[in-house]
Amino acid sequence: MAAEPTLTVATDPSFVPFESLDIKTRKHVGYDIDMIHAIASRAGFKVKLRTMDFNGIIPALQAKSVDMAIAGITITKERAQKVDFSDAYYDSGLKLMVRADNNAIKTIKDLKGKSVSTKIGSTSYNYLTKKVPGIGKVVPYPGTSQMYMALISGNVDAAFYDVPNVMYFIKTKGHGKVKSVGPIYAGQQYGIAFPQNSQWVQPVNKALAQMKKDGTFTEIYKKWFDKAPPADLTQ
């Protein structure tokens, strides 16, 4: 029997609770990390994680310097022209966050003339620059912690990013300092990304389907989000 291949999987460890580095164990933890290891055991490969800034992930896939990537990557038509995606494994969207004492900004319509931090290469950056006219300044950062600290320190008026990460920050390091405002914008889904025509898309999708059927998918989801996944993800 042939040995299982070791595949290089790109990730960005600044996206809690999907992936982060546990300071005590020096191991990567998170929803994405548990998900990719469970998928790998079913699809027949071993995982070698390679960390990088989020904006470097799509170029790395295009250059085929990594075999796949899992990093809260939103499936978009634009990205699908450059890389292949697995079936969706998380429903997301975008959320606006302001300092706790800010009552002037309630939705993205209130960002006229204001400054907003977000993440380089993200769908939130594209949304702000293409769909929200009149913003004073969009300030992109390479990491989520930097863009959130810019908000807390008063360097920007608001931050705009993926719902699960924004809400996690509000419950943890940002507790009492920041709050979310407005609705969820641009409902979207995360998928695992691959170089175009990768042989691993089908095995990964098959593994995902198995996990949804045997309960592993729901188990991992509940571990990280304290609730069952929405029905559209488990069907």
mmCIF file of C-alpha atoms in Angstrom:
data_model
loop_
_atom_site.group_PDB
_atom_site.id
_atom_site.type_symbol
_atom_site.label_atom_id
_atom_site.label_comp_id
_atom_site.label_asym_id
_atom_site.label_seq_id
_atom_site.Cartn_x
_atom_site.Cartn_y
_atom_site.Cartn_z
ATOM 1 C CA MET A 1 0.000 0.000 0.000
ATOM 2 C CA ALA A 2 1.399 3.384 -1.004
ATOM 3 C CA ALA A 3 2.197 5.863 1.749
ATOM 4 C CA GLU A 4 -0.170 8.800 2.135
ATOM 5 C CA PRO A 5 1.205 11.951 0.493
ATOM 6 C CA THR A 6 1.945 14.999 2.633
ATOM 7 C CA LEU A 7 0.195 18.070 1.260
ATOM 8 C CA THR A 8 1.158 21.658 2.048
ATOM 9 C CA VAL A 9 -1.862 23.561 3.328
ATOM 10 C CA ALA A 10 -1.670 27.348 3.538
ATOM 11 C CA THR A 11 -3.368 29.177 6.406
ATOM 12 C CA ASP A 12 -3.355 32.594 8.076
ATOM 13 C CA PRO A 13 -3.094 32.170 11.869
ATOM 14 C CA SER A 14 -4.554 35.604 12.648
ATOM 15 C CA PHE A 15 -8.152 34.518 11.981
ATOM 16 C CA VAL A 16 -9.572 33.422 15.338
ATOM 17 C CA PRO A 17 -11.492 31.132 15.964
ATOM 18 C CA PHE A 18 -10.735 29.511 12.598
ATOM 19 C CA GLU A 19 -6.967 29.340 12.953
ATOM 20 C CA SER A 20 -4.505 30.662 15.505
ATOM 21 C CA LEU A 21 -1.315 29.622 17.247
ATOM 22 C CA ASP A 22 -1.757 28.295 20.776
ATOM 23 C CA ILE A 23 1.014 30.092 22.670
ATOM 24 C CA LYS A 24 1.310 27.339 25.301
ATOM 25 C CA THR A 25 1.488 24.314 23.000
ATOM 26 C CA ARG A 26 2.917 26.140 19.941
ATOM 27 C CA LYS A 27 0.371 24.247 17.852
ATOM 28 C CA HIS A 28 -2.211 25.641 15.460
ATOM 29 C CA VAL A 29 -5.795 25.356 16.663
ATOM 30 C CA GLY A 30 -9.227 26.363 15.377
ATOM 31 C CA TYR A 31 -12.264 25.325 13.379
ATOM 32 C CA ASP A 32 -10.334 25.251 10.102
ATOM 33 C CA ILE A 33 -7.498 23.249 11.663
ATOM 34 C CA ASP A 34 -9.819 20.580 13.063
ATOM 35 C CA MET A 35 -11.713 20.525 9.770
ATOM 36 C CA ILE A 36 -8.673 20.019 7.528
ATOM 37 C CA HIS A 37 -7.258 17.227 9.716
ATOM 38 C CA ALA A 38 -10.602 15.410 9.727
ATOM 39 C CA ILE A 39 -10.841 15.821 5.946
ATOM 40 C CA ALA A 40 -7.268 14.614 5.454
ATOM 41 C CA SER A 41 -7.848 11.400 7.416
ATOM 42 C CA ARG A 42 -10.745 10.562 5.088
ATOM 43 C CA ALA A 43 -9.283 11.827 1.803
ATOM 44 C CA GLY A 44 -5.959 10.033 2.276
ATOM 45 C CA PHE A 45 -3.292 12.682 2.862
ATOM 46 C CA LYS A 46 -1.206 14.153 5.666
ATOM 47 C CA VAL A 47 -1.251 17.855 6.482
ATOM 48 C CA LYS A 48 1.744 20.171 6.535
ATOM 49 C CA LEU A 49 0.589 23.664 7.487
ATOM 50 C CA ARG A 50 2.308 26.702 6.000
ATOM 51 C CA THR A 51 1.383 30.029 7.556
ATOM 52 C CA MET A 52 1.308 33.244 5.525
ATOM 53 C CA ASP A 53 -0.491 36.575 5.317
ATOM 54 C CA PHE A 54 -3.952 36.188 3.856
ATOM 55 C CA ASN A 55 -3.203 38.316 0.793
ATOM 56 C CA GLY A 56 -0.432 35.868 -0.180
ATOM 57 C CA ILE A 57 -2.635 32.768 -0.227
ATOM 58 C CA ILE A 58 -4.292 33.086 -3.664
ATOM 59 C CA PRO A 59 -0.943 33.914 -5.370
ATOM 60 C CA ALA A 60 0.643 30.888 -3.631
ATOM 61 C CA LEU A 61 -2.126 28.649 -4.985
ATOM 62 C CA GLN A 62 -1.734 30.114 -8.469
ATOM 63 C CA ALA A 63 2.013 29.466 -8.317
ATOM 64 C CA LYS A 64 1.301 25.931 -7.010
ATOM 65 C CA SER A 65 3.720 26.475 -4.138
ATOM 66 C CA VAL A 66 1.013 25.060 -1.839
ATOM 67 C CA ASP A 67 -1.451 22.221 -2.467
ATOM 68 C CA MET A 68 -4.498 23.821 -0.894
ATOM 69 C CA ALA A 69 -5.519 26.537 1.560
ATOM 70 C CA ILE A 70 -7.975 26.796 4.430
ATOM 71 C CA ALA A 71 -8.180 30.236 5.999
ATOM 72 C CA GLY A 72 -11.757 31.442 6.075
ATOM 73 C CA ILE A 73 -11.565 32.019 2.313
ATOM 74 C CA THR A 74 -14.782 33.383 0.866
ATOM 75 C CA ILE A 75 -15.942 31.744 -2.351
ATOM 76 C CA THR A 76 -16.314 34.540 -4.919
ATOM 77 C CA LYS A 77 -16.666 34.621 -8.712
ATOM 78 C CA GLU A 78 -13.470 36.663 -8.943
ATOM 79 C CA ARG A 79 -11.421 34.171 -6.926
ATOM 80 C CA ALA A 80 -13.013 31.207 -8.728
ATOM 81 C CA GLN A 81 -11.392 32.476 -11.929
ATOM 82 C CA LYS A 82 -7.988 32.006 -10.323
ATOM 83 C CA VAL A 83 -8.395 28.956 -8.068
ATOM 84 C CA ASP A 84 -10.748 26.012 -7.534
ATOM 85 C CA PHE A 85 -12.940 25.675 -4.440
ATOM 86 C CA SER A 86 -14.361 22.836 -2.402
ATOM 87 C CA ASP A 87 -17.994 22.739 -1.374
ATOM 88 C CA ALA A 88 -18.837 25.312 1.307
ATOM 89 C CA TYR A 89 -18.085 24.495 4.941
ATOM 90 C CA TYR A 90 -19.110 27.773 6.659
ATOM 91 C CA ASP A 91 -21.759 30.474 6.145
ATOM 92 C CA SER A 92 -20.463 33.976 6.837
ATOM 93 C CA GLY A 93 -20.909 37.646 5.991
ATOM 94 C CA LEU A 94 -19.400 41.023 6.860
ATOM 95 C CA LYS A 95 -19.908 43.103 10.013
ATOM 96 C CA LEU A 96 -19.196 46.679 11.059
ATOM 97 C CA MET A 97 -17.563 47.388 14.431
ATOM 98 C CA VAL A 98 -17.060 50.704 16.257
ATOM 99 C CA ARG A 99 -15.784 51.821 19.657
ATOM 100 C CA ALA A 100 -18.253 51.214 22.478
ATOM 101 C CA ASP A 101 -18.866 54.949 23.013
ATOM 102 C CA ASN A 102 -19.576 55.682 19.334
ATOM 103 C CA ASN A 103 -23.277 56.256 18.719
ATOM 104 C CA ALA A 104 -22.885 58.170 15.444
ATOM 105 C CA ILE A 105 -22.102 55.170 13.223
ATOM 106 C CA LYS A 106 -24.979 52.700 13.012
ATOM 107 C CA THR A 107 -24.634 51.291 9.466
ATOM 108 C CA ILE A 108 -22.212 51.573 6.539
ATOM 109 C CA LYS A 109 -24.270 54.539 5.334
ATOM 110 C CA ASP A 110 -22.784 56.493 8.248
ATOM 111 C CA LEU A 111 -19.202 55.980 7.023
ATOM 112 C CA LYS A 112 -19.233 59.039 4.774
ATOM 113 C CA GLY A 113 -16.048 60.957 5.456
ATOM 114 C CA LYS A 114 -14.965 58.393 8.071
ATOM 115 C CA SER A 115 -11.945 56.071 8.178
ATOM 116 C CA VAL A 116 -12.389 52.295 8.261
ATOM 117 C CA SER A 117 -9.830 49.551 8.887
ATOM 118 C CA THR A 118 -10.031 46.177 7.194
ATOM 119 C CA LYS A 119 -7.760 43.366 5.994
ATOM 120 C CA ILE A 120 -5.637 43.431 2.844
ATOM 121 C CA GLY A 121 -6.918 41.095 0.124
ATOM 122 C CA SER A 122 -10.206 40.342 1.901
ATOM 123 C CA THR A 123 -13.771 40.444 0.611
ATOM 124 C CA SER A 124 -14.432 43.145 3.216
ATOM 125 C CA TYR A 125 -11.801 45.374 1.556
ATOM 126 C CA ASN A 126 -13.370 44.778 -1.859
ATOM 127 C CA TYR A 127 -16.835 45.494 -0.500
ATOM 128 C CA LEU A 128 -15.779 48.804 1.064
ATOM 129 C CA THR A 129 -13.888 50.025 -1.988
ATOM 130 C CA LYS A 130 -16.433 48.938 -4.607
ATOM 131 C CA LYS A 131 -19.850 49.112 -2.959
ATOM 132 C CA VAL A 132 -19.691 51.844 -0.306
ATOM 133 C CA PRO A 133 -19.233 55.291 -1.879
ATOM 134 C CA GLY A 134 -18.159 58.314 0.129
ATOM 135 C CA ILE A 135 -15.937 56.640 2.730
ATOM 136 C CA GLY A 136 -13.249 59.053 3.867
ATOM 137 C CA LYS A 137 -10.490 56.439 3.905
ATOM 138 C CA VAL A 138 -10.223 52.650 3.769
ATOM 139 C CA VAL A 139 -7.149 51.582 5.755
ATOM 140 C CA PRO A 140 -6.044 47.996 4.970
ATOM 141 C CA TYR A 141 -3.867 46.016 7.395
ATOM 142 C CA PRO A 142 -2.093 42.666 6.885
ATOM 143 C CA GLY A 143 -3.400 41.210 10.161
ATOM 144 C CA THR A 144 -6.689 41.317 12.057
ATOM 145 C CA SER A 145 -5.094 42.297 15.370
ATOM 146 C CA GLN A 146 -3.568 45.390 13.732
ATOM 147 C CA MET A 147 -6.840 46.532 12.199
ATOM 148 C CA TYR A 148 -8.708 46.056 15.482
ATOM 149 C CA MET A 149 -6.035 47.862 17.517
ATOM 150 C CA ALA A 150 -6.262 50.765 15.056
ATOM 151 C CA LEU A 151 -9.931 51.054 15.999
ATOM 152 C CA ILE A 152 -9.415 50.806 19.756
ATOM 153 C CA SER A 153 -6.561 53.330 19.712
ATOM 154 C CA GLY A 154 -8.655 55.830 17.745
ATOM 155 C CA ASN A 155 -6.618 55.746 14.528
ATOM 156 C CA VAL A 156 -9.764 54.831 12.563
ATOM 157 C CA ASP A 157 -13.485 55.354 13.160
ATOM 158 C CA ALA A 158 -14.632 51.795 12.424
ATOM 159 C CA ALA A 159 -13.496 48.306 11.415
ATOM 160 C CA PHE A 160 -15.199 46.063 8.860
ATOM 161 C CA TYR A 161 -14.545 42.341 8.543
ATOM 162 C CA ASP A 162 -15.952 38.797 8.603
ATOM 163 C CA VAL A 163 -18.774 38.230 11.109
ATOM 164 C CA PRO A 164 -17.307 35.327 13.153
ATOM 165 C CA ASN A 165 -13.968 37.059 13.700
ATOM 166 C CA VAL A 166 -15.560 40.415 14.599
ATOM 167 C CA MET A 167 -17.951 38.796 17.081
ATOM 168 C CA TYR A 168 -15.178 36.705 18.641
ATOM 169 C CA PHE A 169 -13.044 39.824 19.164
ATOM 170 C CA ILE A 170 -15.965 41.666 20.773
ATOM 171 C CA LYS A 171 -16.443 38.774 23.238
ATOM 172 C CA THR A 172 -12.737 38.487 24.083
ATOM 173 C CA LYS A 173 -10.020 41.137 23.735
ATOM 174 C CA GLY A 174 -12.439 43.855 22.655
ATOM 175 C CA HIS A 175 -14.969 43.255 25.426
ATOM 176 C CA GLY A 176 -16.324 46.563 26.710
ATOM 177 C CA LYS A 177 -14.175 48.508 24.234
ATOM 178 C CA VAL A 178 -15.977 47.880 20.938
ATOM 179 C CA LYS A 179 -19.394 46.844 19.653
ATOM 180 C CA SER A 180 -20.961 45.626 16.419
ATOM 181 C CA VAL A 181 -23.501 47.800 14.609
ATOM 182 C CA GLY A 182 -25.798 47.361 11.625
ATOM 183 C CA PRO A 183 -26.856 44.190 9.804
ATOM 184 C CA ILE A 184 -24.754 41.433 8.290
ATOM 185 C CA TYR A 185 -23.583 42.518 4.850
ATOM 186 C CA ALA A 186 -22.843 40.351 1.791
ATOM 187 C CA GLY A 187 -23.927 36.874 2.885
ATOM 188 C CA GLN A 188 -21.139 34.540 1.797
ATOM 189 C CA GLN A 189 -19.610 31.084 2.250
ATOM 190 C CA TYR A 190 -16.112 29.793 2.973
ATOM 191 C CA GLY A 191 -14.481 27.040 0.944
ATOM 192 C CA ILE A 192 -11.123 25.263 0.814
ATOM 193 C CA ALA A 193 -9.098 26.643 -2.117
ATOM 194 C CA PHE A 194 -6.884 24.724 -4.551
ATOM 195 C CA PRO A 195 -4.713 25.419 -7.586
ATOM 196 C CA GLN A 196 -6.844 25.152 -10.710
ATOM 197 C CA ASN A 197 -7.505 21.561 -11.875
ATOM 198 C CA SER A 198 -6.209 20.091 -8.619
ATOM 199 C CA GLN A 199 -6.740 16.347 -8.238
ATOM 200 C CA TRP A 200 -7.669 16.919 -4.575
ATOM 201 C CA VAL A 201 -10.932 18.844 -5.019
ATOM 202 C CA GLN A 202 -13.043 15.722 -5.492
ATOM 203 C CA PRO A 203 -11.502 13.697 -2.600
ATOM 204 C CA VAL A 204 -11.923 16.690 -0.270
ATOM 205 C CA ASN A 205 -15.557 17.154 -1.281
ATOM 206 C CA LYS A 206 -16.177 13.446 -0.788
ATOM 207 C CA ALA A 207 -14.611 13.645 2.697
ATOM 208 C CA LEU A 208 -16.733 16.683 3.562
ATOM 209 C CA ALA A 209 -19.868 14.828 2.485
ATOM 210 C CA GLN A 210 -18.891 11.844 4.666
ATOM 211 C CA MET A 211 -18.313 14.134 7.656
ATOM 212 C CA LYS A 212 -21.705 15.781 7.213
ATOM 213 C CA LYS A 213 -23.331 12.336 7.085
ATOM 214 C CA ASP A 214 -21.532 10.750 10.050
ATOM 215 C CA GLY A 215 -21.855 13.761 12.378
ATOM 216 C CA THR A 216 -18.185 14.779 12.483
ATOM 217 C CA PHE A 217 -18.906 18.066 10.711
ATOM 218 C CA THR A 218 -21.565 19.013 13.287
ATOM 219 C CA GLU A 219 -19.303 17.936 16.154
ATOM 220 C CA ILE A 220 -16.452 20.208 15.014
ATOM 221 C CA TYR A 221 -18.833 23.096 14.321
ATOM 222 C CA LYS A 222 -20.406 22.861 17.792
ATOM 223 C CA LYS A 223 -16.968 22.724 19.422
ATOM 224 C CA TRP A 224 -16.007 26.131 18.037
ATOM 225 C CA PHE A 225 -19.327 27.968 17.740
ATOM 226 C CA ASP A 226 -21.448 26.442 20.539
ATOM 227 C CA LYS A 227 -24.335 25.725 18.189
ATOM 228 C CA ALA A 228 -25.322 23.377 15.388
ATOM 229 C CA PRO A 229 -24.422 24.356 11.810
ATOM 230 C CA PRO A 230 -27.179 25.790 9.589
ATOM 231 C CA ALA A 231 -29.115 23.222 7.581
ATOM 232 C CA ASP A 232 -27.720 24.339 4.214
ATOM 233 C CA LEU A 233 -24.226 23.249 5.284
ATOM 234 C CA THR A 234 -25.135 19.736 6.393
ATOM 235 C CA GLN A 235 -27.394 18.661 3.546
#
